[in-house]
Tab-separated table of C-alpha atoms in Angstrom:
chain	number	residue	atom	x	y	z
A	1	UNK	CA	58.219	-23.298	35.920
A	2	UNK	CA	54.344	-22.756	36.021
A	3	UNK	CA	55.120	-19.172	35.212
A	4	UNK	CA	56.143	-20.953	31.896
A	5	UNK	CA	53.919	-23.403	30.968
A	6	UNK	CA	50.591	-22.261	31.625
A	7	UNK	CA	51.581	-19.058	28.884
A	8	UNK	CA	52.878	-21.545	26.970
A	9	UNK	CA	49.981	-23.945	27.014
A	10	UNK	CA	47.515	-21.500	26.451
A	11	UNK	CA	49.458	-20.197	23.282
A	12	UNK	CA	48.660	-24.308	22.179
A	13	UNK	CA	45.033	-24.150	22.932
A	14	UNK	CA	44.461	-21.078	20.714
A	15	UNK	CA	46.798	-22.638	18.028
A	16	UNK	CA	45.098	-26.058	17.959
A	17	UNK	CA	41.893	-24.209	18.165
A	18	UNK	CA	42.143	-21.959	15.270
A	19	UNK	CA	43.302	-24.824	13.078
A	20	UNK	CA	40.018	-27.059	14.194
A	21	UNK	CA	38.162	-23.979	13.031
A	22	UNK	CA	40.641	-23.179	9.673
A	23	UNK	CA	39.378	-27.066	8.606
A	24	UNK	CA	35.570	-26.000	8.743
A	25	UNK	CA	33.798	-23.578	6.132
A	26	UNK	CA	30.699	-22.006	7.393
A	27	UNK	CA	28.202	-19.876	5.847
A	28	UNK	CA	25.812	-18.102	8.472
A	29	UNK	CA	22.797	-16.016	7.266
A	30	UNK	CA	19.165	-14.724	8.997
A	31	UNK	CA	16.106	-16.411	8.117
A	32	UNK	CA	14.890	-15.614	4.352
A	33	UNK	CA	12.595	-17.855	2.981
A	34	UNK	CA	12.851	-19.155	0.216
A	35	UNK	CA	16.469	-18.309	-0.053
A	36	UNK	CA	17.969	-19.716	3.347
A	37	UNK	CA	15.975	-21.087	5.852
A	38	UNK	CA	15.552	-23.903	8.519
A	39	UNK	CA	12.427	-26.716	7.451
A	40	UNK	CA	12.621	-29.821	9.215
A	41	UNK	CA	15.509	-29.109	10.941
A	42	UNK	CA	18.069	-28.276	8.183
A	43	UNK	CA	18.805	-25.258	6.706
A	44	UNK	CA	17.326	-25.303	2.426
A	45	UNK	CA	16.891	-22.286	0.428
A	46	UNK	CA	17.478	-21.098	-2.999
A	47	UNK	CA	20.839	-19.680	-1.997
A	48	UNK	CA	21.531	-23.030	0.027
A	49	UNK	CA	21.182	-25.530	-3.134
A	50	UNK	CA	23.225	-22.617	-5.078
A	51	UNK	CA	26.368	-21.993	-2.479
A	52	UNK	CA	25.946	-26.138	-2.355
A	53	UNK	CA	26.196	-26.736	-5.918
A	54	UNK	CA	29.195	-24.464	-6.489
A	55	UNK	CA	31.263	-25.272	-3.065
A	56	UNK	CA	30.700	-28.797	-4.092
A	57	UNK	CA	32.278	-28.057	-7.367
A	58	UNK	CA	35.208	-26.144	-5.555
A	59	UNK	CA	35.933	-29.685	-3.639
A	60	UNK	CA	34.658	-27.660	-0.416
A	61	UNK	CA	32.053	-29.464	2.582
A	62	UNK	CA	30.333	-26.152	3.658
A	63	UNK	CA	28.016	-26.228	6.577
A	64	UNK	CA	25.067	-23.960	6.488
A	65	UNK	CA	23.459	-21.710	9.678
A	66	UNK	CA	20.666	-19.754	10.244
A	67	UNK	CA	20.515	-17.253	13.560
A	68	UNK	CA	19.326	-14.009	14.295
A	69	UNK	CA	20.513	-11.435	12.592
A	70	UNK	CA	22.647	-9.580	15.235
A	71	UNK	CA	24.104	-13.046	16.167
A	72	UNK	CA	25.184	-13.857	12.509
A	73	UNK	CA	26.438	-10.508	12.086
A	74	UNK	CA	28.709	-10.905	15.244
A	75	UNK	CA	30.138	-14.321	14.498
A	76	UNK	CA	31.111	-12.285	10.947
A	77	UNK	CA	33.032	-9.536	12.935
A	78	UNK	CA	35.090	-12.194	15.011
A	79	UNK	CA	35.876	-14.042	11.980
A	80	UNK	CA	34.067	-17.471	13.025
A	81	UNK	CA	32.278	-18.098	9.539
A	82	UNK	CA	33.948	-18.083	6.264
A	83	UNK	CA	30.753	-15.934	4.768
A	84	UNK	CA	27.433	-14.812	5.110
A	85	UNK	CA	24.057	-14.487	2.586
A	86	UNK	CA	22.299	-12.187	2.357
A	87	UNK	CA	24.478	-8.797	2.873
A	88	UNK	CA	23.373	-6.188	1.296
A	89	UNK	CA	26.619	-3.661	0.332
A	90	UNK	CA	27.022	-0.945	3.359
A	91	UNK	CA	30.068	1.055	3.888
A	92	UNK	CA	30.275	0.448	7.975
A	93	UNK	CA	30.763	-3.537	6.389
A	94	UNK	CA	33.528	-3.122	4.244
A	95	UNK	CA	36.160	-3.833	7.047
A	96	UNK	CA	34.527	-7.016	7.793
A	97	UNK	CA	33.425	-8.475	4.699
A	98	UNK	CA	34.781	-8.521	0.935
A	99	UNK	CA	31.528	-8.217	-1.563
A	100	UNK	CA	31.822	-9.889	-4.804
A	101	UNK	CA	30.053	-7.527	-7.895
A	102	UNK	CA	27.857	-10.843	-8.715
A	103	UNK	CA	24.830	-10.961	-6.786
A	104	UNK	CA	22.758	-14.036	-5.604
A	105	UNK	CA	19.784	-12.552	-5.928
A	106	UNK	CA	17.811	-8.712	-6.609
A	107	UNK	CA	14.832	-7.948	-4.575
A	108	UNK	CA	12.087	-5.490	-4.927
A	109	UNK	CA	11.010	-3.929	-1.265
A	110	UNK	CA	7.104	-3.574	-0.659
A	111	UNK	CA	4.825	-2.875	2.020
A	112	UNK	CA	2.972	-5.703	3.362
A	113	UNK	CA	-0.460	-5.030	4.619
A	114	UNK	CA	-3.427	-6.955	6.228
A	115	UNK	CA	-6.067	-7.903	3.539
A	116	UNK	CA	-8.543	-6.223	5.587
A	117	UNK	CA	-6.880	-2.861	5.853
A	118	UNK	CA	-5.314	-2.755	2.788
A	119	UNK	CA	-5.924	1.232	1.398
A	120	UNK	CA	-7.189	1.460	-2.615
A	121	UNK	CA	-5.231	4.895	-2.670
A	122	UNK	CA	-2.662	3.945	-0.637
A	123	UNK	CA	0.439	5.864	-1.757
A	124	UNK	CA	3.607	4.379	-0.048
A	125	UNK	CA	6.207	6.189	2.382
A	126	UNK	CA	3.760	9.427	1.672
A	127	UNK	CA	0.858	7.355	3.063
A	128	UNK	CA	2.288	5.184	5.754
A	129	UNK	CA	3.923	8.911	7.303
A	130	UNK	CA	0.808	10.427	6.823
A	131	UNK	CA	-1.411	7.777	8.221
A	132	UNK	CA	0.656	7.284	11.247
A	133	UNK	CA	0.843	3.667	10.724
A	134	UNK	CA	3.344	1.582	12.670
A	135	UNK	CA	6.284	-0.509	10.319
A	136	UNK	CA	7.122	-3.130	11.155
A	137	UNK	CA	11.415	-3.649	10.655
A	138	UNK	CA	13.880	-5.600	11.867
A	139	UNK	CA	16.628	-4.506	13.825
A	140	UNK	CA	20.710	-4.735	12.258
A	141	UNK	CA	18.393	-5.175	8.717
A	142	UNK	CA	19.921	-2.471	6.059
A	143	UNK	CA	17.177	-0.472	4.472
A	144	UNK	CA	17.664	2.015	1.651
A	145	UNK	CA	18.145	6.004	2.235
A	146	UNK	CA	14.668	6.801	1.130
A	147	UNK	CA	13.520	4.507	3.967
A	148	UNK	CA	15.095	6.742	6.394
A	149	UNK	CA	14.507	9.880	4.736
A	150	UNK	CA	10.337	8.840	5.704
A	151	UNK	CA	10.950	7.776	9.420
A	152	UNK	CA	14.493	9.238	10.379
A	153	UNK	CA	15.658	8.566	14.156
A	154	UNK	CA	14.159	10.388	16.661
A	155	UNK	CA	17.699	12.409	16.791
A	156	UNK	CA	16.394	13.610	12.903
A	157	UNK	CA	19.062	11.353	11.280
A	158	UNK	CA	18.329	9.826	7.680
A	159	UNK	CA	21.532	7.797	7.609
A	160	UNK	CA	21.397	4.010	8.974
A	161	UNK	CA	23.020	3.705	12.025
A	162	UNK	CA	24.411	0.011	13.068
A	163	UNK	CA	22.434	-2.531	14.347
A	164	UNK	CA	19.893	0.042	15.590
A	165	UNK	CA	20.024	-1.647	19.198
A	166	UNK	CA	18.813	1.172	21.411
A	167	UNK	CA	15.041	1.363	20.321
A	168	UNK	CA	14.212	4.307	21.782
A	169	UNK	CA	16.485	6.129	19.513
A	170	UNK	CA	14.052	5.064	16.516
A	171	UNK	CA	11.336	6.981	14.874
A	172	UNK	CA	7.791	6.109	17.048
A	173	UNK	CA	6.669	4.415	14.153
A	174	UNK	CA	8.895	1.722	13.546
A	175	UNK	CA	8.144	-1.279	15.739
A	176	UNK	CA	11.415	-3.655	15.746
A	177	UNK	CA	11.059	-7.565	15.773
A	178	UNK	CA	13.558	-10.416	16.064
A	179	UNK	CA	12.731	-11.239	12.242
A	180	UNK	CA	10.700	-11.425	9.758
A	181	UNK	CA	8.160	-14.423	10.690
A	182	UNK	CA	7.599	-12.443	14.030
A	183	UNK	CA	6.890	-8.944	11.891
A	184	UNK	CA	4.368	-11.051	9.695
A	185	UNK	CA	2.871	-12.475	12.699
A	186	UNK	CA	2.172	-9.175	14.521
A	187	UNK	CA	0.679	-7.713	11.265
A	188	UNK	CA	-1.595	-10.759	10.929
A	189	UNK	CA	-2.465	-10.194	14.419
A	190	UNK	CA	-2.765	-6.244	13.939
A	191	UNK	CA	-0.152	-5.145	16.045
A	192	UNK	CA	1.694	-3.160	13.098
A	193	UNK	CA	0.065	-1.700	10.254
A	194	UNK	CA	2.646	-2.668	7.701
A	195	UNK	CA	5.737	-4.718	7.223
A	196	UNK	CA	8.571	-3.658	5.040
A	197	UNK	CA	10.017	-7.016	2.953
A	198	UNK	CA	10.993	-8.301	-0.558
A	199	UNK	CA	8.492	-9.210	-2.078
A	200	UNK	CA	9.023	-13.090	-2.619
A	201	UNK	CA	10.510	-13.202	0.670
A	202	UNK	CA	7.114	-12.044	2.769
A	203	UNK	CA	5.289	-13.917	1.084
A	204	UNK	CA	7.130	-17.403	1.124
A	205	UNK	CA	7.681	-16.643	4.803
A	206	UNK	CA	3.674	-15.906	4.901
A	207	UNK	CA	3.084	-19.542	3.195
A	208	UNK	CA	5.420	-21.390	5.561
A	209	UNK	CA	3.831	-19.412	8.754
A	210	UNK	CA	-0.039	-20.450	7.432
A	211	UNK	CA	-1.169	-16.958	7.279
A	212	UNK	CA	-1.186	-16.127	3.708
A	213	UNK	CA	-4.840	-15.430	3.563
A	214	UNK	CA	-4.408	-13.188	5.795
A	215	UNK	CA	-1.853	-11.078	4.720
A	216	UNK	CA	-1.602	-8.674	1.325
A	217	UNK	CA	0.924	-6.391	-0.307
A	218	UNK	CA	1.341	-3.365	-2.217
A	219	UNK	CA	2.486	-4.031	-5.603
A	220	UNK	CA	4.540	-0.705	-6.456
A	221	UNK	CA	8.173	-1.196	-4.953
A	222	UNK	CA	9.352	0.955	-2.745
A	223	UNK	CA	13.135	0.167	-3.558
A	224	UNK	CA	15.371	-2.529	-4.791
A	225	UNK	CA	18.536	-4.003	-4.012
A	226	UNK	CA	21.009	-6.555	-4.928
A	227	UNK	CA	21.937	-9.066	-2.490
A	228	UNK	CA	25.405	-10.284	-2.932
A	229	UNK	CA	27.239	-13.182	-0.689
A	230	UNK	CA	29.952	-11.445	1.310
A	231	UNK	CA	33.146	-13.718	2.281
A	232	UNK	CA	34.943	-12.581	5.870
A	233	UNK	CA	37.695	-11.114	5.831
A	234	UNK	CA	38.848	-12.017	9.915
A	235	UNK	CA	38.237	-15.579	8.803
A	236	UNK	CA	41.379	-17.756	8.961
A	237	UNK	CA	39.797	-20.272	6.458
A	238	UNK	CA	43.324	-20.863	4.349
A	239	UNK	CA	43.221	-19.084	0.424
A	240	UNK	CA	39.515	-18.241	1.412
A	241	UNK	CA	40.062	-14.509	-0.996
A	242	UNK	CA	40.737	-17.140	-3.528
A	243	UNK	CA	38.008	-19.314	-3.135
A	244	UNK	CA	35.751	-16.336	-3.322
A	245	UNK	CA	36.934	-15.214	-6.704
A	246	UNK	CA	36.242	-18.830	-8.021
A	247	UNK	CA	32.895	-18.689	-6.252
A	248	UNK	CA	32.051	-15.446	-8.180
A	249	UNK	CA	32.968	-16.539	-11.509
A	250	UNK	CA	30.957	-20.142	-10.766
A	251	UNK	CA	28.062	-17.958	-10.121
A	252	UNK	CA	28.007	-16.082	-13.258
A	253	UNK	CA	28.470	-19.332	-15.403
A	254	UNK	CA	25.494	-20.698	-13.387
A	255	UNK	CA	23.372	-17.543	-14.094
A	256	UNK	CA	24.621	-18.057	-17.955
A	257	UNK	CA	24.284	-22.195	-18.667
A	258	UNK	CA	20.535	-21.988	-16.981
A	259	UNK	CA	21.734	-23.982	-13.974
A	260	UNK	CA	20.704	-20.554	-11.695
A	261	UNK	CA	17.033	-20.230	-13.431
A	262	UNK	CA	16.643	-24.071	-12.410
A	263	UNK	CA	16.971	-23.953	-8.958
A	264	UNK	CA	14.589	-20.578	-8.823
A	265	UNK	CA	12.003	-22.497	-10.481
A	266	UNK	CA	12.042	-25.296	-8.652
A	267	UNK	CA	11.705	-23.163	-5.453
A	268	UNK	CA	9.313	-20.310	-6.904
A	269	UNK	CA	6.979	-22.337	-9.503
C-alpha cells in the first residue's frame, strides 16, 4: 500500500504545485536603471510602469523581480517566470524564450571612463586593445560580435559563448562583475579602465550610486541594440503565447498614442 501512495501523493504535490504557480505571472529581469530596478524596496523602472500599464489593461496582476543575471536567466530555463526584460535576441535563447519584433527599448553601447583618465584621442575598441586597458563586463550579459572580434576568448573565439562562467577562459582584459553598479564602482575606484554600458543606463545607475562626478563617457557608440521583452516558453502560465501577442500589439499602440514617450519623460527629463 505505501508502494502506492507515496507515488501517488507525490504526483499531487507537483500537480497542486504547478497550478499555485500557473495562477501567478512573473516578470524577472537584472538590474537596469532606469528601466527596471529595485529603490526603496520595490522594483520601478521605465519598463516596470510600461509592462504595468499594459498587463493592467490585459486584466493581469504581474509581480515584478530583479536578481542577478545568471539567476534570472535560470528561473527562465525552468519555466518559473512568465517573461523576462531586457533580452536582447540570441540564437542559444530561442528554445527558451519567444521574442516579440516590438522592442521596449533601443540602446546605444559606450565606453564609460573615469573623468580623470578620460583620453582626447581616444578611439574605441582600437584604443582600449591597444592601450591594454581592462573592461569592465558582466558575465551571462550578450554583447555584439564586434565586441568579441576586439577581446575574443583566450581559446581565439569571437562568438559569445553562454553565460561565460569559467573566467579564465576570457580575454585578460575583461574583468567580470556581478552587475553593473559593481562595474561602475570599480571604475570609480580605478580598478578597470572602462566599462562597457548603454548609455542612459550607466549613467542613471551612476546617479543612483552617487558617483556621477566621477565617472565620464565616450560619446561615439560602439554598437546598438534593441531590447525586446521575451515571454517563456517552459512557463505553464495558461494562453501565456496569447497574452504575448496582445502585449505586443499594446506596445505598439502605446509607442503610437504618446502614452510610451510619457513614461520616458517622466523617468529621463
Amino acid at each position: 500500500m505505501k508502494k502506492i501512495i507515496l507515488p501517488t501523493l507525490i504526483a499531487l504535490l507537483v500537480f497542486f504545485s504547478s497550478i499555485v504557480h500557473a495562477e501567478k505571472f512573473t516578470v524577472v529581469g537584472e538590474e537596469f536603471a532606469p528601466f527596471e530596478f529595485k529603490q526603496g524596496g520595490k522594483v520601478v523602472g521605465i519598463d516596470v510602469d510600461i509592462a504595468r500599464h499594459i498587463f493592467t489593461k490585459l486584466g493581469i496582476d504581474a509581480e515584478f523581480k530583479i536578481l542577478p543575471w545568471k539567476r534570472a536567466w535560470t528561473q527562465v530555463e525552468d519555466g518559473e517566470v512568465e517573461a523576462v526584460f531586457t533580452t536582447s535576441r540570441k540564437s542559444k535563447r530561442e528554445p527558451f524564450v519567444a521574442y516579440p519584433k516590438e522592442d521596449m527599448w533601443v540602446s546605444d553601447f559606450v565606453f564609460f571612463v573615469h573623468k580623470d583618465k578620460k583620453q582626447s584621442d581616444f578611439k574605441g575598441f582600437e584604443s582600449a586593445v591597444a592601450g591594454n586597458l581592462k573592461v569592465g563586463i558582466i558575465p551571462g550579459n550578450s554583447y555584439k560580435k564586434v565586441f568579441w572580434e576586439a577581446f575574443p576568448y583566450a581559446n581565439g573565439s569571437t562568438e559569445f559563448q553562454g553565460d561565460l562562467v569559467a573566467s579564465a577562459s576570457l580575454n585578460k582584459q575583461l574583468q567580470p562583475a556581478k552587475d553593473l553598479s559593481t562595474n561602475l564602482k570599480k571604475l570609480a575606484r580605478g580598478r578597470v579602465d572602462l566599462v562597457i554600458a548603454d548609455k542612459t543606463v550607466g549613467q542613471y545607475t551612476a546617479k543612483l550610486n552617487g558617483f556621477s562626478d566621477q565617472i565620464s563617457y565616450y560619446e561615439a557608440p560602439l554598437y546598438g541594440k534593441g531590447y525586446p521583452m521575451p515571454f517563456v516558453k517552459n512557463s505553464m502560465y495558461p494562453g501565456l503565447m496569447g497574452i504575448a501577442a496582445k502585449y505586443e500589439a499594446a506596445l505598439k499602440e502605446m509607442k503610437a498614442n504618446g502614452e510610451y514617450q510619457k513614461i520616458m519623460d517622466k523617468w529621463l527629463k
